[in-house]
Coordinates of C-alpha atoms in Angstrom, one line a residue:
X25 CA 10.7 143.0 174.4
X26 CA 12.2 146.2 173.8
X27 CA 13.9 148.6 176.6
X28 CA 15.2 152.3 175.8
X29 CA 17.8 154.1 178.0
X30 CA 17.3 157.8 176.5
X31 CA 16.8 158.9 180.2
X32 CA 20.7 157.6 181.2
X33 CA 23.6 158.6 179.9
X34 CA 25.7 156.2 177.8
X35 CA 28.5 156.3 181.6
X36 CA 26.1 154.6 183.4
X37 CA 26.1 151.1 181.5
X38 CA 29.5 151.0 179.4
X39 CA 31.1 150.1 182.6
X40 CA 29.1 147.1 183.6
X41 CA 28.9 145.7 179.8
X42 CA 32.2 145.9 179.1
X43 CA 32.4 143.4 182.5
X44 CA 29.6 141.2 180.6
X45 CA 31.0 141.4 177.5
X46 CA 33.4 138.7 177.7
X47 CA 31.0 136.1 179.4
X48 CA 28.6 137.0 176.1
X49 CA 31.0 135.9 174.1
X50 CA 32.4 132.6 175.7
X51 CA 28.8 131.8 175.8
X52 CA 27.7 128.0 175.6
X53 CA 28.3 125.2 173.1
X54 CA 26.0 122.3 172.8
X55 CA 28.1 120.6 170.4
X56 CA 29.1 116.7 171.0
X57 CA 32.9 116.5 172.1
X58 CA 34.8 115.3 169.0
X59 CA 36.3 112.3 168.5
X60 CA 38.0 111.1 165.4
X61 CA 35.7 107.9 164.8
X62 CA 37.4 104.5 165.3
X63 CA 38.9 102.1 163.0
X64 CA 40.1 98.6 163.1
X65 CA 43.9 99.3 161.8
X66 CA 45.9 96.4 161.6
X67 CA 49.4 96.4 162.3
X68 CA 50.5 95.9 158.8
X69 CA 49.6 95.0 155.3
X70 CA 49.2 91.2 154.7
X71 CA 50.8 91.5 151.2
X72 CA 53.5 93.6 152.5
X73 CA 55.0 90.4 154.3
X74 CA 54.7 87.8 151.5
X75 CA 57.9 86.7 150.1
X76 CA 58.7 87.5 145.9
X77 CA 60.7 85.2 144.0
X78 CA 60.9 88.3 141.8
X79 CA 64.8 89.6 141.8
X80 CA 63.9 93.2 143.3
X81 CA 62.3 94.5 146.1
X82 CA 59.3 96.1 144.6
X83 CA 58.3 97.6 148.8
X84 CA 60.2 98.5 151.6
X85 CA 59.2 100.1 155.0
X86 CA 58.9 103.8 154.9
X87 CA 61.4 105.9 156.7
X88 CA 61.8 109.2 158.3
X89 CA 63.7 110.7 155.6
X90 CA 62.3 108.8 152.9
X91 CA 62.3 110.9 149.2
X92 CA 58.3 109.8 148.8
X93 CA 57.2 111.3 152.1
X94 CA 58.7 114.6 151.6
X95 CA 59.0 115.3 147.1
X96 CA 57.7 114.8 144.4
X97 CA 56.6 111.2 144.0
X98 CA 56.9 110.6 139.8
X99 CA 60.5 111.4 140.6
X100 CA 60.8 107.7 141.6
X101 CA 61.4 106.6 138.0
X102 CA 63.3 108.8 137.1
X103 CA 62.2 110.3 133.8
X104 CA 62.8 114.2 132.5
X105 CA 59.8 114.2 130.5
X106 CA 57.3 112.2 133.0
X107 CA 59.2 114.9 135.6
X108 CA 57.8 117.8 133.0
X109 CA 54.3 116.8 132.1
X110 CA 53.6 116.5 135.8
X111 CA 54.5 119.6 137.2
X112 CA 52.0 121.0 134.5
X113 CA 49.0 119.1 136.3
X114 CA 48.6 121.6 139.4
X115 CA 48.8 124.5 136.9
X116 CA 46.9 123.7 134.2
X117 CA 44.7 120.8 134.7
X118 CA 41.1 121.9 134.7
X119 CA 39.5 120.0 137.1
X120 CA 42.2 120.6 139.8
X121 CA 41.2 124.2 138.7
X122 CA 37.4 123.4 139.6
X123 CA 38.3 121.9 143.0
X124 CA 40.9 125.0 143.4
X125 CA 38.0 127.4 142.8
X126 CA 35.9 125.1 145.2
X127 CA 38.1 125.4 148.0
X128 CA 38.3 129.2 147.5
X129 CA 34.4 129.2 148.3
X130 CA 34.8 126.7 150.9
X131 CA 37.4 129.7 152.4
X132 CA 35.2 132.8 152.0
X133 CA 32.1 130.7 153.5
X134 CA 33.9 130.1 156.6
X135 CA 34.6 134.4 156.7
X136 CA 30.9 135.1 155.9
X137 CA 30.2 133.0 159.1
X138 CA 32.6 134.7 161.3
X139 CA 31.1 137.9 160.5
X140 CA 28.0 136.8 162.3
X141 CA 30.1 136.8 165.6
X142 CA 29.9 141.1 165.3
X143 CA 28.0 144.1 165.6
X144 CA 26.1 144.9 162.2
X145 CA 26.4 149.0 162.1
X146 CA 24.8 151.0 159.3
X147 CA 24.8 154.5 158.5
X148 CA 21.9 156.5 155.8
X149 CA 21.7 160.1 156.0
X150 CA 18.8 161.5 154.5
X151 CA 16.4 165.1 153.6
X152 CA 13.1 164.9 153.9
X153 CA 11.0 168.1 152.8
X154 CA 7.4 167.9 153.5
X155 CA 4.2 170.6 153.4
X156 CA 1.3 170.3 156.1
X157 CA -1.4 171.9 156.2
X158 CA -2.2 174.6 158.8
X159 CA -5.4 173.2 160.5
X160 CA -2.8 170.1 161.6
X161 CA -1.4 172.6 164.0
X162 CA -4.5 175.1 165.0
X163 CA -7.5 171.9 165.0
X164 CA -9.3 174.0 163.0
X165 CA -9.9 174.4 159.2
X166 CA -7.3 177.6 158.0
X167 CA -6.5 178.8 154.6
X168 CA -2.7 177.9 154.0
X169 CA -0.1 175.7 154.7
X170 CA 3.5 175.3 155.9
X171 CA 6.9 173.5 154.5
X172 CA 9.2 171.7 157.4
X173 CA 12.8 170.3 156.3
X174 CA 14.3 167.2 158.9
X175 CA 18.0 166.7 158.1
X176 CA 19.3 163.2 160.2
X177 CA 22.9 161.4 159.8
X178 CA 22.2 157.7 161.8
X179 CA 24.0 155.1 162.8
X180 CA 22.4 152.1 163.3
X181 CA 23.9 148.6 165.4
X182 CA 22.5 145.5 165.8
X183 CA 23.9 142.9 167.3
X184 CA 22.6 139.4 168.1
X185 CA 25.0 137.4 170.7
X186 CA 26.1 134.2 170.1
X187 CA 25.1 133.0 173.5
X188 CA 24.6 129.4 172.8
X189 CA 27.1 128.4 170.5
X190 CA 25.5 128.8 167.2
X191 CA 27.3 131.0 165.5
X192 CA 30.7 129.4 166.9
X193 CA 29.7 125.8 165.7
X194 CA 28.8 127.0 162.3
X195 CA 32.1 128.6 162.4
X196 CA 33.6 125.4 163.2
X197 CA 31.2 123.3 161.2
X198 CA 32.3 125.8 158.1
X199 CA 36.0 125.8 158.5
X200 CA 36.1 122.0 158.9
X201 CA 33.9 121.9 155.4
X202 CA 37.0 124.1 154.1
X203 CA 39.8 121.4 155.2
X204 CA 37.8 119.2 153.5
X205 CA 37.7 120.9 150.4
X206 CA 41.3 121.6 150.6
X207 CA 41.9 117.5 150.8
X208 CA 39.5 117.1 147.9
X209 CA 41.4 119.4 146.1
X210 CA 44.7 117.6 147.2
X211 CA 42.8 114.2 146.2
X212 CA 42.0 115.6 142.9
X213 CA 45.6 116.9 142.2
X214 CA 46.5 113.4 143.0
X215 CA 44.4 111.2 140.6
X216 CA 45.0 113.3 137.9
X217 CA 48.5 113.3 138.6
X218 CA 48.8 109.2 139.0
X219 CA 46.2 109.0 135.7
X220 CA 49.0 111.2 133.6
X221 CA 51.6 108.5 135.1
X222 CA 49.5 105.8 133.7
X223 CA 49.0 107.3 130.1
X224 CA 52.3 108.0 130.0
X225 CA 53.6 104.6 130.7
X226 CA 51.1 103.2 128.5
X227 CA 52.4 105.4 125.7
X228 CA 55.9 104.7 126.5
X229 CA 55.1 100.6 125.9
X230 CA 53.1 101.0 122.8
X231 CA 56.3 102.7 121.9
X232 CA 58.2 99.7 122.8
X233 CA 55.8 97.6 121.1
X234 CA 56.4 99.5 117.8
X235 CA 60.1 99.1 118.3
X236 CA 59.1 95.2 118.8
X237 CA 57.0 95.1 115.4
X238 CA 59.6 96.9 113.8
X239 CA 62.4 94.5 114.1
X240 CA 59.2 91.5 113.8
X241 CA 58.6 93.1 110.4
X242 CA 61.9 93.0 109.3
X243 CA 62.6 89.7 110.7
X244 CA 59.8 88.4 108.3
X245 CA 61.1 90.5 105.4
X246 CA 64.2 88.7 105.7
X247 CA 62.3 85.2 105.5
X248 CA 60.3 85.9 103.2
X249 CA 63.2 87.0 101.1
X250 CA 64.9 83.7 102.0
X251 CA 61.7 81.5 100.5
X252 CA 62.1 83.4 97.6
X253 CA 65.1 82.5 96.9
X254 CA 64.4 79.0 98.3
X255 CA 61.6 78.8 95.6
X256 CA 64.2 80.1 92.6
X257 CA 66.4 77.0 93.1
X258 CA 63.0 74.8 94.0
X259 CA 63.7 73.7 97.2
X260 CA 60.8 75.7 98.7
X261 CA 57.3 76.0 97.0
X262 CA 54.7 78.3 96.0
X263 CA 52.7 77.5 99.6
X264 CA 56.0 78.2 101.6
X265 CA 56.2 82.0 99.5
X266 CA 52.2 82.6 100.3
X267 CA 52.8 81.7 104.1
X268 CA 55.7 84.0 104.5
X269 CA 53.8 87.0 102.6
X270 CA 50.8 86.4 104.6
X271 CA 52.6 86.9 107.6
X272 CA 54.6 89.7 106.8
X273 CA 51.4 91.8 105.3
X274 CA 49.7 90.6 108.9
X275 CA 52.9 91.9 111.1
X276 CA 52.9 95.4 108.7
X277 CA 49.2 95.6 109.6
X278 CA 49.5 94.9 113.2
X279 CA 52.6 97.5 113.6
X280 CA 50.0 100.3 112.3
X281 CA 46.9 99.6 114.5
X282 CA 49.3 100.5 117.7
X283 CA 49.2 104.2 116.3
X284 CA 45.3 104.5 117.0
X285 CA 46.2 103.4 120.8
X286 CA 49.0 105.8 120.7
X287 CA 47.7 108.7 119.6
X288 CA 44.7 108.2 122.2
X289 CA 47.3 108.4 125.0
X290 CA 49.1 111.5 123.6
X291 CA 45.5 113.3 123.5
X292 CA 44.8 112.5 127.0
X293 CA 48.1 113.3 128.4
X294 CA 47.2 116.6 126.7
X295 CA 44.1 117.3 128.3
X296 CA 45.5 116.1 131.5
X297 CA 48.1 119.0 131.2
X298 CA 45.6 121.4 130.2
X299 CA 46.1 121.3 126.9
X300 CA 44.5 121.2 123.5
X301 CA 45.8 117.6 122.0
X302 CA 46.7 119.5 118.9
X303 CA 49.2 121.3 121.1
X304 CA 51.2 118.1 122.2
X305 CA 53.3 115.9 120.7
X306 CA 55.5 113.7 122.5
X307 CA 58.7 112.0 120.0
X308 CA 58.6 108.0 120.1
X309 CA 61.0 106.6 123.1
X310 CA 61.0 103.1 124.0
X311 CA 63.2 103.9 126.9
X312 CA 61.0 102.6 129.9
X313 CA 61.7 102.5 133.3
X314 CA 61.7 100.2 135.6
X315 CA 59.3 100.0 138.7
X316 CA 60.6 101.7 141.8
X317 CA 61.0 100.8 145.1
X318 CA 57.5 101.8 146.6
X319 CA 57.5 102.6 150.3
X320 CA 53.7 101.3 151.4
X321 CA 54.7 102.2 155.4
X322 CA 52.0 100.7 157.5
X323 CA 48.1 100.6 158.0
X324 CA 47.8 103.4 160.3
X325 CA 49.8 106.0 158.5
X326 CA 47.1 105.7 155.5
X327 CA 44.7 107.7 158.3
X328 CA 47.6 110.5 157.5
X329 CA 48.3 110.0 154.2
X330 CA 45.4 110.0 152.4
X331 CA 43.6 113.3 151.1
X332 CA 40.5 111.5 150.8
X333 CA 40.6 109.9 154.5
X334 CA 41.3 113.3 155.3
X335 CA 38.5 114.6 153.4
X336 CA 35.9 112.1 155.0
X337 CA 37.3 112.9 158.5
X338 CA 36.6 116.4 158.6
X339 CA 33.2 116.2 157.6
X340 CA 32.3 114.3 160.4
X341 CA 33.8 117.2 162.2
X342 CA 31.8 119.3 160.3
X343 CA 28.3 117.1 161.4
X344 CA 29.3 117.2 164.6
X345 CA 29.2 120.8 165.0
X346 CA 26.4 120.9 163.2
X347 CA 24.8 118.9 166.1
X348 CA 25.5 122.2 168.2
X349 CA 24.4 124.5 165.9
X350 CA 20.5 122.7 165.5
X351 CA 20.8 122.6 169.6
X352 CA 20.9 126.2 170.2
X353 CA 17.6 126.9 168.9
X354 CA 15.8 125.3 171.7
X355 CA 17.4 128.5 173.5
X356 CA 16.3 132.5 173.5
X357 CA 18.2 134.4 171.3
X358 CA 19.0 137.8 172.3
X359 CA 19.8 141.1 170.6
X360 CA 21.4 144.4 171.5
X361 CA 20.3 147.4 168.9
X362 CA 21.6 151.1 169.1
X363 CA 21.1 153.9 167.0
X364 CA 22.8 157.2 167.5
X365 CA 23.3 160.8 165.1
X366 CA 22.2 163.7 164.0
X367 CA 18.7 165.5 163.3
X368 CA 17.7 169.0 162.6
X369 CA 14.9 171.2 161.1
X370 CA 18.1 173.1 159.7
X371 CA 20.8 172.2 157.8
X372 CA 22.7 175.0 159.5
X373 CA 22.2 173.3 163.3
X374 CA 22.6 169.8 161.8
X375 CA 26.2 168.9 163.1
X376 CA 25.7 171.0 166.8
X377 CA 26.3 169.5 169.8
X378 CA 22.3 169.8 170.6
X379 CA 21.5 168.1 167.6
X380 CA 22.3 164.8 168.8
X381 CA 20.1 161.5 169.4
X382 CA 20.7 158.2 170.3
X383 CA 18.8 155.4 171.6
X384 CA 20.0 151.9 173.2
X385 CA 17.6 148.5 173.3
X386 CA 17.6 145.0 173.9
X387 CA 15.4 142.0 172.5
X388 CA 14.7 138.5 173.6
X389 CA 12.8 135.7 171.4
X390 CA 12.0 132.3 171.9
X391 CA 10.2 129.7 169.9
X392 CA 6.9 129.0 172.1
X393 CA 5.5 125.7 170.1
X394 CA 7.0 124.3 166.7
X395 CA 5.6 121.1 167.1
X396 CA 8.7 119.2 167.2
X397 CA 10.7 121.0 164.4
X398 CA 13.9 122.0 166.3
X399 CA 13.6 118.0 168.0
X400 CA 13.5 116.4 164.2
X401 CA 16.4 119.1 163.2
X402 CA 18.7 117.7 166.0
X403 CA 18.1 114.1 165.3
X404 CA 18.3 114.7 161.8
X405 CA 21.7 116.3 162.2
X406 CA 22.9 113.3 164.2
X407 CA 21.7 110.5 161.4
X408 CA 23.8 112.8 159.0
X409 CA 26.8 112.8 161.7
X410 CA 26.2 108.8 162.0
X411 CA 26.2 108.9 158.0
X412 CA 29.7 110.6 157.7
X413 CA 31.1 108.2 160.4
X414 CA 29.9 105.2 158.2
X415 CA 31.3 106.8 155.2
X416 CA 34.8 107.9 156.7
X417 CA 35.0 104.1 157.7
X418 CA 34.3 102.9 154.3
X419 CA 36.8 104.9 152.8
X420 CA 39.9 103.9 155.1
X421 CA 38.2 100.5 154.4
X422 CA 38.9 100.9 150.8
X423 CA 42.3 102.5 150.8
X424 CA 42.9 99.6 152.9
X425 CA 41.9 97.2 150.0
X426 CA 43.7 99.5 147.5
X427 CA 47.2 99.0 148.9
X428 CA 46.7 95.0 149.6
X429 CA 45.5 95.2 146.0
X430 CA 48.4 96.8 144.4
X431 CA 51.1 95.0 146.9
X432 CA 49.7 92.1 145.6
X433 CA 49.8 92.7 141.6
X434 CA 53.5 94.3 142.2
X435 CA 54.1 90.9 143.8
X436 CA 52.8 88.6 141.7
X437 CA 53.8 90.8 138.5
X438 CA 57.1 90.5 139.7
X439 CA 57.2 87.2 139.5
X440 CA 55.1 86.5 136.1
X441 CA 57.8 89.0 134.7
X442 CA 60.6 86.7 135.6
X443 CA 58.7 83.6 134.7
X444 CA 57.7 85.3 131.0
X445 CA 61.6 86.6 130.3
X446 CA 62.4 82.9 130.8
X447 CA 59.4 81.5 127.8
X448 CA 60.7 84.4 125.6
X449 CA 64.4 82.9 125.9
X450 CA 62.7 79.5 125.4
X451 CA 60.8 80.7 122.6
X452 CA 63.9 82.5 120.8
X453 CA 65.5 79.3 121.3
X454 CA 62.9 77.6 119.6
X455 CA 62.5 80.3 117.1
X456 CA 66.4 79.4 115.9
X457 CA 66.2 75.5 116.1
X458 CA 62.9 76.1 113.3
X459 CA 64.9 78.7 111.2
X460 CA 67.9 76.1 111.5
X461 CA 66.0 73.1 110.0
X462 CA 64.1 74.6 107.4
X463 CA 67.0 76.4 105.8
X464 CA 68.2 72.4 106.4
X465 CA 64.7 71.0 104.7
X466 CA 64.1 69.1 107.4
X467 CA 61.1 71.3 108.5
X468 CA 58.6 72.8 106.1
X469 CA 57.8 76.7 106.4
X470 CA 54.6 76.2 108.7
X471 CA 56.7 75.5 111.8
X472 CA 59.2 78.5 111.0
X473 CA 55.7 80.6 111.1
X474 CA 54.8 78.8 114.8
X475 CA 58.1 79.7 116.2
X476 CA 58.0 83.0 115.2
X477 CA 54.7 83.4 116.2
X478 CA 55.1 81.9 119.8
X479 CA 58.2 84.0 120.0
X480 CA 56.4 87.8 118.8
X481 CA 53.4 86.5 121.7
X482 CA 55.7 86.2 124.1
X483 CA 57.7 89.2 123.8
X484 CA 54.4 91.1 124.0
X485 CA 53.5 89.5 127.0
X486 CA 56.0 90.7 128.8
X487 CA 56.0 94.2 127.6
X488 CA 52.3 94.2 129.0
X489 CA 54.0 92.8 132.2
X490 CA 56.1 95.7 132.6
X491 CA 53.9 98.5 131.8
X492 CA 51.4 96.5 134.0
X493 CA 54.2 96.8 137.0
X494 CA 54.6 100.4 136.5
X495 CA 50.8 100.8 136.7
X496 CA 50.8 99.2 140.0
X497 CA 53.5 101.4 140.8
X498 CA 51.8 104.2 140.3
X499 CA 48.5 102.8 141.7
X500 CA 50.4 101.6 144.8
X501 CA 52.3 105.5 145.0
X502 CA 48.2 106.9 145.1
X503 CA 46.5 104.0 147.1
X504 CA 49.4 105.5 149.8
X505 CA 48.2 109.3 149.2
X506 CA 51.5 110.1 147.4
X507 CA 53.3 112.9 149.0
X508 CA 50.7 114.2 151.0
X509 CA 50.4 114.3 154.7
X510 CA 47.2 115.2 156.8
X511 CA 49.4 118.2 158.3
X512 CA 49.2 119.9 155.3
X513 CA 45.7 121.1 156.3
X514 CA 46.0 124.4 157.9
X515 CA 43.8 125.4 160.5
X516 CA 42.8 128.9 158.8
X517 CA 41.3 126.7 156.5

């Protein structure tokens, strides 16, 4: 339905919609109340209170002023070159790029959205030149013709008011999809950056392990050079010099493979900082640090702390305004329209006060039958709002696990790692006692190659242990959502 207002003056209905104006725009909002769905929290981790024979704390309570909470969370173990290769994973890793770039939509949707809340005003001038003929004038059939020019500068408005909340819920709905974004992108930053962490310790122990085959393989060279000798003034035989070869070629052998591990972890770093691998090379160092002090806090600051719970909670925002949105249809929509210019025969009278025209209208539509299209859309909206509530619980569910996981293996790694420095003083012990009797010939050469043996496992074992406690470490630092804090989420978003 369409009504024109040429016969009034513009006076006689600014006043009054001006008045209405701001009641247009508060309008209605069918959208559910929001509430952030609930959670069973418990009041702290069960691993968190289970006692370490260990000889450090590997946890403690987080505090106001704790480093983690407000820095840089690598920091912990203090290493230069860990500090280094991370601060190159926000700049130059490409898939925190990706999720960057993802956000930026996320941003720019949210703006296409709110344009929706204004007038949309165009303005097209145009000539039109045309030739009639004559008898269109006179009704009857006359030689000739004539040429008529129509000069016009519209403006066109159109504006359809968000009476029922639509608009403002997909507003809502869209900026909420934005914090969301922003978290995954925060998530993102965050795996990649504990993934370097782990590759880099990794890389670090194979280094260690190289310094550990080092010293093995001249340990054997040395015995090996002692049966020789041994042999020369036949106290040892042939079988004692093939023994000590063997295991000399097998320790040479062994100290090579951990360069095809190695260079693995130097290309990934790589990649993780952006880089081509052929562009990285990181010098041997079998300077490790040891695990930090990791501040888990409590259950109920994960809600917080987590980018992903943060992620999963504002897209059940995000369906619940959609709930509003799919609700407003079962209403009228109305729109205002307006045109208003300039329009002459002449290009001379064009811009004259007496050239002017406007026009003012006002539209109202509602869906008659649909045979139950907008119902389904509503209750489909609220199965995918039931969906993201089942999902947002599943993922504090899981960072719940996470952290009892990794208190657990820092715990229990703790204590193997004691345990294991004992059996590798127990096996060096052993190692000398063999040494001792077979330069003695009491012992043949076989249990020299047993004690070394046991003694090059062992010290293995617990280099694994370590790097496997600063994995944890690192695991535990993410499970907690490093650094990041759910305030961090702007509301321009």
């Amino acid at each position: 339905m369409m009504a024109l207002f040429q016969n009034q003056t513009p006076r006689r209905w600014m006043a009054p919609a001006s008045l209405l104006l701001p009641l247009l725009l508060a309008g209605c909002n069918f959208a559910p109340k929001y509430n952030r769905p609930t959670v069973n929290t418990p009041a702290s981790f069960k691993e968190a209170a289970k006692p370490s024979t260990g000889a450090t704390n590997l946890w403690q309570l987080a505090q106001p002023g704790d480093a983690l909470a407000r820095g840089k969370w690598w920091e912990l173990f203090g290493d230069p070159e860990l500090n280094k290769l991370e601060e190159q994973v926000a700049v130059s890793n490409q898939n925190v790029a990706a999720a960057f770039a993802n956000f930026m939509a996320a941003r720019a949707i949210v703006n296409e959205t709110r344009a929706q809340l204004f007038p949309i005003v165009t303005a097209n001038g145009n000539l039109t030149r045309s030739r009639i003929p004559l008898s269109n004038f006179r009704g009857t059939s006359v030689a000739g013709a004539t040429t008529i020019s129509q000069y016009s500068l519209p403006l066109d408005a159109s504006w359809q008011l968000d009476l029922w909340g639509r608009v403002r819920n997909s507003i809502q709905a869209s900026a909420f999809e934005a914090q969301a974004t922003r978290a995954d992108l925060e998530n993102t930053k965050l795996s990649a950056q504990a993934e370097l962490a782990t590759a880099f310790f990794q890389l670090r122990s194979q280094d260690v392990l190289a310094q550990l085959y080092a010293d093995t393989v001249k340990a054997y060279l040395d015995s090996y050079n002692l049966t020789k000798v041994r042999f020369q003034t036949g106290i040892a035989s042939d079988e004692d010099i093939a023994q000590a070869e063997t295991q000399l070629r097998t320790a040479q052998a062994q100290a090579t493979n951990l360069g095809v591990l190695r260079a693995q972890l130097e290309h990934a770093i790589a990649m993780l900082t952006g880089q081509a691998p052929a562009a990285l090379s990181l010098p041997q160092n079998a300077a490790v640090p040891a695990s930090p002090s990791v501040p888990p806090g409590v259950p109920s600051e994960l809600l917080q702390r987590r980018p992903d719970i943060a992620a999963a909670e504002r897209r059940v925002a995000e369906a619940n305004a959609r709930i509003g949105v799919a609700k407003a249809a079962f209403y009228p929509t109305l729109t205002l329209s307006g045109a208003a210019g300039l329009q002459s025969a002449s290009s001379a009278t064009l811009l004259e006060w007496s050239s002017r025209v406007w026009s003012v209208g006002a539209a109202a539509a509602e869906t008659v039958f649909d045979a139950g299209l907008r119902k389904a859309t509503v209750e489909q909206f609220r199965a995918e709002y039931d969906l993201t509530v089942a999902q947002y619980r599943q993922v504090v569910l899981t960072a719940f696990q996470q952290v009892e996981d990794d208190l657990a293996s820092l715990r229990i790694l703790g204590d193997q790692e004691q345990q294991q420095q004992a059996a590798v003083e127990a096996a060096q012990q052993y190692l000398n006692l063999a040494l001792n009797r077979y330069k003695l010939g009491i012992d043949s050469y076989l249990n020299v190659i047993t004690a070394q043996t046991t003694y090059l496992q062992n010290r293995q074992t617990l280099v694994t242990l370590r790097m496997q406690r600063l994995t944890s470490s690192v695991q535990l630092i993410e499970a907690i959502g490093g650094a990041w804090n759910a305030s961090q989420l702007s509301a321009k978003d």
